[in-house]
XYZ file of C-alpha atoms in Angstrom:
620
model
C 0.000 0.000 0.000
C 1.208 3.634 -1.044
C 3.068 5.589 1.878
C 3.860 3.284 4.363
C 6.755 1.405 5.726
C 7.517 -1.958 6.796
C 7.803 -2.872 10.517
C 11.915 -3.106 10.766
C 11.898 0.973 9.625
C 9.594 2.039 12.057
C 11.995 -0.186 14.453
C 15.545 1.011 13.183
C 14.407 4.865 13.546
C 12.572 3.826 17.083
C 16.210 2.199 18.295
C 18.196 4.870 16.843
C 16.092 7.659 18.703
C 16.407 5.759 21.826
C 19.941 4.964 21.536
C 20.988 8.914 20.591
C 18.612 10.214 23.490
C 20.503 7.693 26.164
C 24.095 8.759 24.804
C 23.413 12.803 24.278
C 21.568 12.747 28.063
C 25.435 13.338 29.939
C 25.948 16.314 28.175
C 22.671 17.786 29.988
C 24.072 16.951 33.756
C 26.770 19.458 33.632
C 30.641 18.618 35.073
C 31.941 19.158 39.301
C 35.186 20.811 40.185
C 37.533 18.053 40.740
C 40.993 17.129 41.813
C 42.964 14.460 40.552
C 45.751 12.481 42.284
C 47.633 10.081 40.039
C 50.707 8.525 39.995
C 54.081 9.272 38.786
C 55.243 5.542 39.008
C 52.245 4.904 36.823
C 51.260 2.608 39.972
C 47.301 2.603 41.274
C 46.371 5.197 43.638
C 45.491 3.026 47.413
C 43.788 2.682 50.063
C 46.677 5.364 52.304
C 46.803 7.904 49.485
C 42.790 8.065 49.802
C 42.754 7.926 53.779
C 45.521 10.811 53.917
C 43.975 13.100 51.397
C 40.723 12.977 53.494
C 42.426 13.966 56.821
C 44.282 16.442 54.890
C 40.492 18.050 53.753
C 39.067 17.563 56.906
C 42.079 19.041 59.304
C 41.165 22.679 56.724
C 37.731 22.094 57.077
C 37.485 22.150 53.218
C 33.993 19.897 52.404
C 33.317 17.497 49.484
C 30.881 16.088 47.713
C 32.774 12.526 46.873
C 36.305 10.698 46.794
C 36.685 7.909 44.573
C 39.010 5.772 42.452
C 38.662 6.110 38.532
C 41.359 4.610 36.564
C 43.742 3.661 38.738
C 43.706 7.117 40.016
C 42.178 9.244 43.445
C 39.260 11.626 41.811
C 37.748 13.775 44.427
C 34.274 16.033 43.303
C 34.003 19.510 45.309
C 30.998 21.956 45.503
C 32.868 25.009 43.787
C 35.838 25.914 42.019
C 37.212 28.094 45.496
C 36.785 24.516 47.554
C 38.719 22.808 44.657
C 41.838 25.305 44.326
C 41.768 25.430 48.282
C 42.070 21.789 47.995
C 44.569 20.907 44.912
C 47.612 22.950 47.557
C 46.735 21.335 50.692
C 46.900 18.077 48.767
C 49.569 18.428 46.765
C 51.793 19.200 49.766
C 50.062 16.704 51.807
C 50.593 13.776 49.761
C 54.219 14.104 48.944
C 56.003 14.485 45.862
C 55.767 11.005 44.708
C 52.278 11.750 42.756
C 50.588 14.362 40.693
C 47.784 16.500 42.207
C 46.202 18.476 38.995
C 42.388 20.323 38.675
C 40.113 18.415 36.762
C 36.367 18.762 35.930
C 34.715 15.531 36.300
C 31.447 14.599 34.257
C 28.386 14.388 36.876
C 26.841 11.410 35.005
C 24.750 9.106 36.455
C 26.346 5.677 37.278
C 23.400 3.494 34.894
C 24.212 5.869 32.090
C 28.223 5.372 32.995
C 27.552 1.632 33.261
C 26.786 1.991 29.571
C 29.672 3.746 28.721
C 27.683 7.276 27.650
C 29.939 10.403 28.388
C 30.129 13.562 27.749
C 31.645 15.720 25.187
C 34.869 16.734 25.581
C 35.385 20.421 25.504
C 38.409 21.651 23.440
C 40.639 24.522 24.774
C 38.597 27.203 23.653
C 35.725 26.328 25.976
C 37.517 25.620 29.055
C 40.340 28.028 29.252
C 44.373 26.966 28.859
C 47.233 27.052 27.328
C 47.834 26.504 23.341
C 51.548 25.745 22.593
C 52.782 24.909 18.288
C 55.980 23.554 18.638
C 58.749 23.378 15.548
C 60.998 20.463 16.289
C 64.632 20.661 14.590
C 64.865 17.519 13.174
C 67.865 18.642 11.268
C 69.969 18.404 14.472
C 68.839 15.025 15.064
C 70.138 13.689 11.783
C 73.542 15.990 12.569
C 73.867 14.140 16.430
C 73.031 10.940 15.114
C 76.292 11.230 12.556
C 78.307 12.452 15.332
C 77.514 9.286 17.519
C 78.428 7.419 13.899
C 82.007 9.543 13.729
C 82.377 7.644 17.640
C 80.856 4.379 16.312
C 83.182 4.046 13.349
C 86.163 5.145 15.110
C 85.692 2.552 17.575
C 85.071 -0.295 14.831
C 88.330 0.726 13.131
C 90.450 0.626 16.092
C 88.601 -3.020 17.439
C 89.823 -4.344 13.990
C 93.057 -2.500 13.431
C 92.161 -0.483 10.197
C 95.047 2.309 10.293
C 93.116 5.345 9.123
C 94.640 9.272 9.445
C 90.801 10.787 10.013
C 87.605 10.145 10.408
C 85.336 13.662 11.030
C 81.982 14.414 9.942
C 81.454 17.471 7.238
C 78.203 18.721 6.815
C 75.752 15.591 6.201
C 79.236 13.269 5.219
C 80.961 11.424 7.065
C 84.772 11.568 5.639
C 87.229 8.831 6.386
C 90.924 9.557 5.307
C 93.277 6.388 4.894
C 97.231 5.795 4.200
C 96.869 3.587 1.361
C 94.611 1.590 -0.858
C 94.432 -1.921 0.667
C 93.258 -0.149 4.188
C 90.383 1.878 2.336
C 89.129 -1.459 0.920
C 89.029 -3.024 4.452
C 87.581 -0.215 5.676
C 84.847 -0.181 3.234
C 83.996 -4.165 3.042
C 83.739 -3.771 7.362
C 81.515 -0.892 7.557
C 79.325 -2.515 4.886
C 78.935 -5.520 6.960
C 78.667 -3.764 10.366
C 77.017 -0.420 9.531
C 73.580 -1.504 7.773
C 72.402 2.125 8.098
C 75.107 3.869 6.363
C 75.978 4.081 2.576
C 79.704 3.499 1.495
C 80.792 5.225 -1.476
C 84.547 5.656 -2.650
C 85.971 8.847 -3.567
C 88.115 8.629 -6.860
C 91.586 10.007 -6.263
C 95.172 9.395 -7.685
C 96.646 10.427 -4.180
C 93.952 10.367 -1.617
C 92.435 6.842 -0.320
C 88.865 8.015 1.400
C 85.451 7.018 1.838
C 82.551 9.301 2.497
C 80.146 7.606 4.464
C 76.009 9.212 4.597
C 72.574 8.075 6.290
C 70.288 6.718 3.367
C 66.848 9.083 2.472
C 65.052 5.970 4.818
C 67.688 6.408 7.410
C 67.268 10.097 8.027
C 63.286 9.969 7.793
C 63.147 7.474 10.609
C 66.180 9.717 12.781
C 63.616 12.593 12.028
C 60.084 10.599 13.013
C 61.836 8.901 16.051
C 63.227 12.497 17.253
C 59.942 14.112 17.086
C 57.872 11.276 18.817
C 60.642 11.143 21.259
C 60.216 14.979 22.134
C 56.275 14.274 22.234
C 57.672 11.420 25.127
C 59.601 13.806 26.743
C 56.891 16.523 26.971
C 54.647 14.280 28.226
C 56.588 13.276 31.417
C 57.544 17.402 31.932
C 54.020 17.874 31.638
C 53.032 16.287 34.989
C 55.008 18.687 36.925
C 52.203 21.196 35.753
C 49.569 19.075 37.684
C 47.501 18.735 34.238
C 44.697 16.556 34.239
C 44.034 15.791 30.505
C 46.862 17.551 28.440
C 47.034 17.376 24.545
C 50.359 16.328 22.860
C 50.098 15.303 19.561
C 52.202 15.427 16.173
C 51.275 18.190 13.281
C 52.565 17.801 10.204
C 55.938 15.960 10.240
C 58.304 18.301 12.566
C 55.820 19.975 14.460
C 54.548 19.433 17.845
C 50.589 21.173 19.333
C 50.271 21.272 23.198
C 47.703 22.116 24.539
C 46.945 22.503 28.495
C 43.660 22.359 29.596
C 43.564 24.920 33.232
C 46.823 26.076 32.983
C 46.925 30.130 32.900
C 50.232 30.932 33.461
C 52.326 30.851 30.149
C 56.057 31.269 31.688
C 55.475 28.255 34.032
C 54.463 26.278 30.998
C 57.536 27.289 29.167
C 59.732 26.785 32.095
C 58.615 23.195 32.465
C 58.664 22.200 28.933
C 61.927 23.709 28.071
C 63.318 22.211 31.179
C 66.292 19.616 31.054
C 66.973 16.898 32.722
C 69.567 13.856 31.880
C 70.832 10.376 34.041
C 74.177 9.243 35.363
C 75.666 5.772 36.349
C 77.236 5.056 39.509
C 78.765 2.235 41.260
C 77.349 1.704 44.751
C 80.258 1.895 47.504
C 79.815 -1.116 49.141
C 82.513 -0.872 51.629
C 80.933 1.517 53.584
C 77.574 1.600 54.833
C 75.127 4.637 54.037
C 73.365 4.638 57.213
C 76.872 4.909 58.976
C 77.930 7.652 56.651
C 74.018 9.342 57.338
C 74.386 9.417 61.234
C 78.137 10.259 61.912
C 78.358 12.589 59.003
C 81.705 11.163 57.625
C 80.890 10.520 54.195
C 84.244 8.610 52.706
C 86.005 10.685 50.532
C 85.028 10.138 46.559
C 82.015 8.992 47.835
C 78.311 10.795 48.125
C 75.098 10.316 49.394
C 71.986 9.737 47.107
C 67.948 8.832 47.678
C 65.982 6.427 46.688
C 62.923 7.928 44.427
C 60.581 5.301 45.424
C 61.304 5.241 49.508
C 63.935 7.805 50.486
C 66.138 5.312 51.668
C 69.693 6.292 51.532
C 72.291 5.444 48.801
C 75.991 5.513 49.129
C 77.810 5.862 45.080
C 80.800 6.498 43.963
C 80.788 10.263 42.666
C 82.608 9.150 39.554
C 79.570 9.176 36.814
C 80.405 6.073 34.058
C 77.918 7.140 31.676
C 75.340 9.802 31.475
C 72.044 9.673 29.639
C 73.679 11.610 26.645
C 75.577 8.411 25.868
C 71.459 6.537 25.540
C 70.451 6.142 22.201
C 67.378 4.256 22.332
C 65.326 2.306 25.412
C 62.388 0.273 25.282
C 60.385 -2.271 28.237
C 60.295 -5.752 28.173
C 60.677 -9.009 29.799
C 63.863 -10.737 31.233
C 63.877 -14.130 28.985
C 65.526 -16.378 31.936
C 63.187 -14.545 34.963
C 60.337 -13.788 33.386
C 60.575 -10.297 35.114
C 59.864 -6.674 33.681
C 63.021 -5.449 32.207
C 64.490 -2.377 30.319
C 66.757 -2.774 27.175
C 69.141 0.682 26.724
C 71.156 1.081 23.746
C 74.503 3.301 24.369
C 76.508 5.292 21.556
C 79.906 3.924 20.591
C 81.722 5.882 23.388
C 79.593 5.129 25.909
C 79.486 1.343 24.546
C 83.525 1.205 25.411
C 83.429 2.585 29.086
C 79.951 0.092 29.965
C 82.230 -2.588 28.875
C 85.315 -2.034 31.010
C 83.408 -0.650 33.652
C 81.060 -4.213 33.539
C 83.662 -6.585 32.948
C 85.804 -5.717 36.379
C 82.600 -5.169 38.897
C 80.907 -8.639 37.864
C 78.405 -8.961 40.970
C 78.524 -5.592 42.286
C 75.725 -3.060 42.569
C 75.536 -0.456 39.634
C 73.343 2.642 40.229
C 70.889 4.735 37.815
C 70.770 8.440 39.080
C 67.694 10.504 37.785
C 68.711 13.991 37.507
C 66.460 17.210 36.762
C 67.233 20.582 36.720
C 63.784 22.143 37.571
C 63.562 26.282 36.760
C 61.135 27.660 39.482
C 60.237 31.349 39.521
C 59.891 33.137 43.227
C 58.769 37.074 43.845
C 62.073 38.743 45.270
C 60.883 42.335 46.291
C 58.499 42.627 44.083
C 60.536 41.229 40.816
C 60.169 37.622 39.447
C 63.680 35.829 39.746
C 64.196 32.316 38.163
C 65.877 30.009 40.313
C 67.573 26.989 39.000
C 67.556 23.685 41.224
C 69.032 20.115 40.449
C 66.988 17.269 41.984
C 69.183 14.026 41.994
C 67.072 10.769 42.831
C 68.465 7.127 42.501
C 65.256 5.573 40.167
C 67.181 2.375 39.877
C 69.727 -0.180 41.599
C 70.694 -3.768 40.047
C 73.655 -6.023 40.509
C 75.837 -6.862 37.547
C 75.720 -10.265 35.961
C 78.099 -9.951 33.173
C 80.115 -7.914 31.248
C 78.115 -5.498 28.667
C 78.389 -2.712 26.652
C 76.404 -1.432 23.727
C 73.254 -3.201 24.387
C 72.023 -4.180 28.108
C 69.006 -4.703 30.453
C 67.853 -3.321 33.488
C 66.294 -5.707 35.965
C 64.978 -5.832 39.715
C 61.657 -3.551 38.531
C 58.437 -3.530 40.496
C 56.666 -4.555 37.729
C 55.692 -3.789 33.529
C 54.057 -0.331 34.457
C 57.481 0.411 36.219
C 59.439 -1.018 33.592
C 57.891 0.953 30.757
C 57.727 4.293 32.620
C 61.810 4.017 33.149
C 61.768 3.423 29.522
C 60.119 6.710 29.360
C 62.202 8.394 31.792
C 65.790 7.169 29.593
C 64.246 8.035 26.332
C 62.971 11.335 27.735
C 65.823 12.462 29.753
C 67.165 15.292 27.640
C 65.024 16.072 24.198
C 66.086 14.506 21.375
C 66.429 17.532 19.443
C 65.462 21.166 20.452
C 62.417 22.541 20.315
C 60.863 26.358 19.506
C 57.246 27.286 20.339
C 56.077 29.193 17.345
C 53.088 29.887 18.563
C 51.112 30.178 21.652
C 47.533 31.352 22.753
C 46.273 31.476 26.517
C 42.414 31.594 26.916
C 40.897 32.096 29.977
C 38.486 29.899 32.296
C 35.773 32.661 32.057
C 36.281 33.496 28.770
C 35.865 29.662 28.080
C 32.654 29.906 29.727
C 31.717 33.121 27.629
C 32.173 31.102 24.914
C 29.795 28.230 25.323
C 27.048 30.415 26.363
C 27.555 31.888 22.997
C 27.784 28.660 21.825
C 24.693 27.744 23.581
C 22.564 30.772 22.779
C 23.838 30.543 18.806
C 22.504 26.923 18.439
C 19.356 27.894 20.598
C 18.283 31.056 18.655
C 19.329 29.081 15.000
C 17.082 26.431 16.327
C 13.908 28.609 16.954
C 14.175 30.474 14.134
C 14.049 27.728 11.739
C 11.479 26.176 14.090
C 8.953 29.316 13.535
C 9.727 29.903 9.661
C 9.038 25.907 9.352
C 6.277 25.833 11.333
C 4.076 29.127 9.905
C 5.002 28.283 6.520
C 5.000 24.419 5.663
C 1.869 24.238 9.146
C 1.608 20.328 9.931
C 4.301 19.286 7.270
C 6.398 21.955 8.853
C 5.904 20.206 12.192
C 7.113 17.090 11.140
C 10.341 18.668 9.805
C 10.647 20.438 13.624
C 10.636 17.114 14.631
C 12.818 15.742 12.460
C 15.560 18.699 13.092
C 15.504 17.930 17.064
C 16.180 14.062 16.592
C 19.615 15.026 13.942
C 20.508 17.538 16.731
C 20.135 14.962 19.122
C 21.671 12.161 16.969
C 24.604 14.766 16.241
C 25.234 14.865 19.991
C 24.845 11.678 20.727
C 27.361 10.568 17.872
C 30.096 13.489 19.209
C 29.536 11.561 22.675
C 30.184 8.434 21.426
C 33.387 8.878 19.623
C 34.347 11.194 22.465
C 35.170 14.119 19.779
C 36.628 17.648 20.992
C 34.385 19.902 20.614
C 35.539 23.333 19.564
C 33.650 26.843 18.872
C 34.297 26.203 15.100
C 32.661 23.021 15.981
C 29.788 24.765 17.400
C 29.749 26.412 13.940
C 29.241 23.022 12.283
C 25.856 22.246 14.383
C 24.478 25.597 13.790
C 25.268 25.086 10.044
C 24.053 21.533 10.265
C 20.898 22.520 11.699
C 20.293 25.115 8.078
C 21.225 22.386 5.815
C 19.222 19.672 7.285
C 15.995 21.243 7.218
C 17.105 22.373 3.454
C 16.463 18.552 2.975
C 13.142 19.163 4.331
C 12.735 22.544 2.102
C 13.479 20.504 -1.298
C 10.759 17.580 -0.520
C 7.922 19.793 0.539
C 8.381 21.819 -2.555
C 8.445 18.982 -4.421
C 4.919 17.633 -2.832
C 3.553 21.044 -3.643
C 4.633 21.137 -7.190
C 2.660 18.030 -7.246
C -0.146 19.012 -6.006
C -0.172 21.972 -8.076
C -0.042 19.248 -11.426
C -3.376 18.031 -9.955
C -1.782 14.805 -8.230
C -3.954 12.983 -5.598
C -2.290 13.833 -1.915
C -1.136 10.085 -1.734
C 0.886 10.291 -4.946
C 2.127 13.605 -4.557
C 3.704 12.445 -1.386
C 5.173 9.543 -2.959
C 6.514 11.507 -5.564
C 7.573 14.477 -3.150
C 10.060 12.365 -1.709
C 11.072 10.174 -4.437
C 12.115 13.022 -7.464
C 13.784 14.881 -4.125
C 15.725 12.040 -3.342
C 18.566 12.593 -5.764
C 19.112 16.181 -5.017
C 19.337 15.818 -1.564
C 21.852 13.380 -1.900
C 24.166 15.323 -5.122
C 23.570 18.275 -2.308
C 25.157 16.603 0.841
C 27.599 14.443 -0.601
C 29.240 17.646 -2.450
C 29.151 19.526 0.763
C 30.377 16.238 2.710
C 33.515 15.878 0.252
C 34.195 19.132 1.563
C 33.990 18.666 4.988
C 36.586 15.741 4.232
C 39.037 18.096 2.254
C 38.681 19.945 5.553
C 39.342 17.583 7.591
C 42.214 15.963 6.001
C 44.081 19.097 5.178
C 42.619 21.606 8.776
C 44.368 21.688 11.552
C 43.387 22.246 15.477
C 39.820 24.055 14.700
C 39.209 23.550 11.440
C 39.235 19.754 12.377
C 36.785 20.437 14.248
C 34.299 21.981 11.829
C 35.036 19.341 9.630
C 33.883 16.459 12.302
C 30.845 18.010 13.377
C 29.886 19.329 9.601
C 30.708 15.574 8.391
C 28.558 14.007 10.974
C 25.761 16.298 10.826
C 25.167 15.851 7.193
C 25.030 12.410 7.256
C 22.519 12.634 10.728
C 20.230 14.878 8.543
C 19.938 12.321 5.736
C 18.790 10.024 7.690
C 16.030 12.154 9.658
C 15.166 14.457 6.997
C 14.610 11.354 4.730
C 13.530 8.349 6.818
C 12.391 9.986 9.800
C 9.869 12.768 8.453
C 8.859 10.309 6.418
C 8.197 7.373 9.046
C 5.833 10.459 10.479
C 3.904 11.659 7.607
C 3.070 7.287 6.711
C 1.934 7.107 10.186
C -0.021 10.582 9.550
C -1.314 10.225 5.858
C -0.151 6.618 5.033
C -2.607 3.595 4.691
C -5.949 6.005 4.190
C -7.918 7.759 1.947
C -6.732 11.798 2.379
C -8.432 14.654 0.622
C -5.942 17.601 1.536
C -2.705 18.483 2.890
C -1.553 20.902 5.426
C 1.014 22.152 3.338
């Protein structure tokens, strides 16, 4: 029969309105001032770390409305934002410097809609307030320091197999390597072949001079570029939790180009103190002939000796102040597991200089205790009459302590870890010790918290008023069809919600943008088929088949309409960056949403209306 639809429409449309209605409804219950307590061990948050925050809020009287663990981490909801920034100092000095205290705003969701998995939105800088940092990453200089460590590398391999050579320096993006005669530069040539996969050989035709030039393939220096820049992106990370940051943004742009963004954080020279901090490790051997505790209660440190601290207990440390290696000799470190124990492990890679000293070093201390010394030179600005003075301050910590097995050099593992969390975060922490190659913020934007909130009541009121307008012009001039497309336009902007929910997008003011736009283009949809039914009508059609018609001759141009506008969204997308992302998400989403209502959801209304009967006129 004309103008109606099977059962399983009137279902799919039924589920999909339920299903967007359940997912948009967090977005209505609004977010609490929060604080956050994590880990910097990457360990869970207990039972103590709960128990001592609470005396700490109840010795200053400061009330809350619930403390709970989320993710391995402490989340505690306050009343107001002054209760909350009362609260993050008292905490942060009360639960010592082992974890990160950092604001938050937690979603006030029901637990049956969290049991589902609906959340909120998340809010991009622009709506919350923070700090915006690009970042250009000189990837240059890691291809230049990754041919110096080669200079040490080859120098090393000549010597080991007693290739005379009279120079080996680096000029430019060449590696030069000057022999005494023919039969040497062969050698020479065949052995770095075989040895050094990542470096191409060529000889340099001379009557008098025997050399080789030596370079880093196109491949080579791509992956030295991609490995410095996600190793910067590490090491920001890690500097980032001194800023007590509850949900920062670090992500790549482009291929040498870093965007930061931190959510809460107002004050720009504190952010740029912390990320262009630096910080680096040393090796020490433990001095096991005389006891720390000893040296701690008399005083008498030996001589060539010093006292270091655990970072995980405090517990005293006696090394050797001569350093073996320092985290400038790491060139690579990854997490793992120990093949024999079974145990979480680190593997470090050394350069060639720092290869030879872990080898004699190793091979006469064979069961003796080696040290790993964490060392970071934090920049902290204090108010000195009036004036801000930086003041520089090296924090040493002993992060690691294992007994030597064997003799190693180049390659070796780090054992006697708590467990794989540990392991991989001292991966981190030997990677990120020093960037990988330096860093310049090009550009940088702080918003503020209530200019944040300006801007979603903007926001708010823009979609609200774009909304009501179209919902009177529909109404007075399509009457009961226009109705129907009302309808329709609530369930896409519900759908649209629901679906930025879902895939947890960032929305943005130009995403804000893309709803309001949406909302114009999918009653356009609308717009096309009840001209179309009109036009019909007009011809002398029956209501029935003008209907039928209405939406079948629209069909087409609806869809050449979006899907032009949708490939544009994708350009968008694909080329945008930072904001115009995301107008591109919520423009892409929304067009798709209004396809569906404008088309199968009016319709599903009108066959329920109209469909299945005998109808002399339309409200149209």
């Amino acid at each position: 029969m004309i103008n109606q639809y099977p059962l399983w429409k009137y279902l799919l449309i039924l589920a999909v309105i339920l299903v967007g209605t359940l997912y948009a409804l967090p977005n209505i219950y609004g977010q609490d001032p929060a604080v956050q307590i994590s880990s910097t061990r990457g360990v869970a948050v207990g039972v103590p770390v709960r128990e001592k925050a609470a005396a700490v809020l109840k010795k200053a009287a400061i009330g809350y409305k619930s403390m709970a663990f989320h993710d391995g981490r402490l989340l505690i909801r306050f009343n107001d934002t002054d209760d909350q920034l009362r609260a993050r100092g008292l905490l942060a000095a009360g639960v010592g410097s082992d974890y990160v205290v950092a604001l938050n705003l937690a979603a006030s969701t029901p637990k049956w809609l969290r049991d589902i998995n609906a959340k909120p939105m998340y809010l991009g800088l622009d709506l919350r307030g923070g700090v915006h940092f690009l970042m250009s990453v000189d990837t240059h200089a890691a291809v230049q320091q990754s041919l110096e460590s080669d200079v040490s590398d080859l120098r090393t391999l000549l010597r080991r197999k007693k290739i005379r050579y009279t120079d080996v320096s680096r000029d430019k993006d060449t590696i030069r390597l000057q022999f005494r005669d023919a039969s040497d530069r062969d050698r020479a040539r065949d052995l770095i072949k075989a040895e050094e996969g990542d470096l191409t050989v060529t000889e340099v035709p001379s009557q008098t001079k025997f050399e080789l030039h030596a370079s880093l393939s196109p491949q080579q220096q791509r992956t030295i570029r991609n490995f410095a820049v996600q190793q910067n992106i590490t090491t920001l990370r890690n500097r980032i939790n001194e800023l007590g940051v509850a949900e920062p943004v670090i992500q790549q742009q482009g291929k040498d180009r870093i965007v930061v963004e931190l959510p809460g954080v107002q004050d720009t020279a504190r952010a740029k103190e912390i990320l262009g901090a630096t910080a680096t490790l040393a090796f020490h051997m433990v001095d096991e002939n005389h006891s720390a505790e000893d040296a701690l209660a008399t005083g008498h440190i030996p001589a060539g000796s010093r006292i270091y601290r655990e970072r995980d207990n405090g517990r005293p440390v006696l090394l050797y102040k001569r350093v073996i290696i320092t985290g400038n000799q790491i060139t690579d470190a990854s997490s793992g597991l120990d093949q024999e124990s079974g145990q979480a492990a680190v593997f470090v890679t050394l350069d060639g200089k720092g290869a030879r000293i872990m080898e004699n070093t190793t091979r006469k201390n064979i069961g003796r205790r080696m040290a790993v010394v964490f060392i970071d030179n934090k920049v902290t600005t204090n108010m000195v009459d009036g004036k801000p003075v930086r003041v520089q301050k090296k924090v040493e910590n002993v992060i690691n302590v294992a007994v030597i097995r064997g003799q190693f050099g180049k390659r070796f593992q780090i054992t006697g870890l708590d467990n794989p969390v540990e392991a991989r975060n001292l991966a981190l922490l030997l990677r990120a010790g020093a960037l990988a190659a330096p860093i310049e913020i090009i550009e940088e934007t702080t918003i503020g918290p209530s200019l944040g909130k300006e801007n979603i009541k903007q926001g708010f009121e823009a979609v609200a008023m774009g909304f009501l307008a179209v919902l009177v012009f529909m109404s007075a001039y399509y009457r009961v069809f226009g109705l129907v497309a009302n309808l329709a336009l609530l369930l896409n902007l519900v759908v649209v919600v629901a679906l930025l929910s879902i895939l947890q997008a960032t929305l943005t003011m130009p995403g804000i943008a893309g709803i309001v736009l949406t909302l114009g283009m999918a009653v356009d949809s609308n717009v096309l088929i009840y001209e179309r039914i009109r036009e019909e009508l007009r011809n002398g059609n029956t209501p029935q088949a003008s209907i039928h018609a209405g939406f079948d001759k629209a069909f087409g141009t609806i869809i050449d309409s979006n899907v032009t506008t949708l490939i544009a969204a994708i350009v968008l997308f694909s080329f945008g960056t930072g904001p115009v992302k995301g107008f591109a998400v919520t423009l892409s989403i929304g067009i798709l949403t209004s396809m569906f209502t404008a088309i199968m959801g009016s319709r599903a209304v009108i066959n329920l209306m109209y469909g299945g009967r005998k109808v002399k006129r339309l409200l149209i």
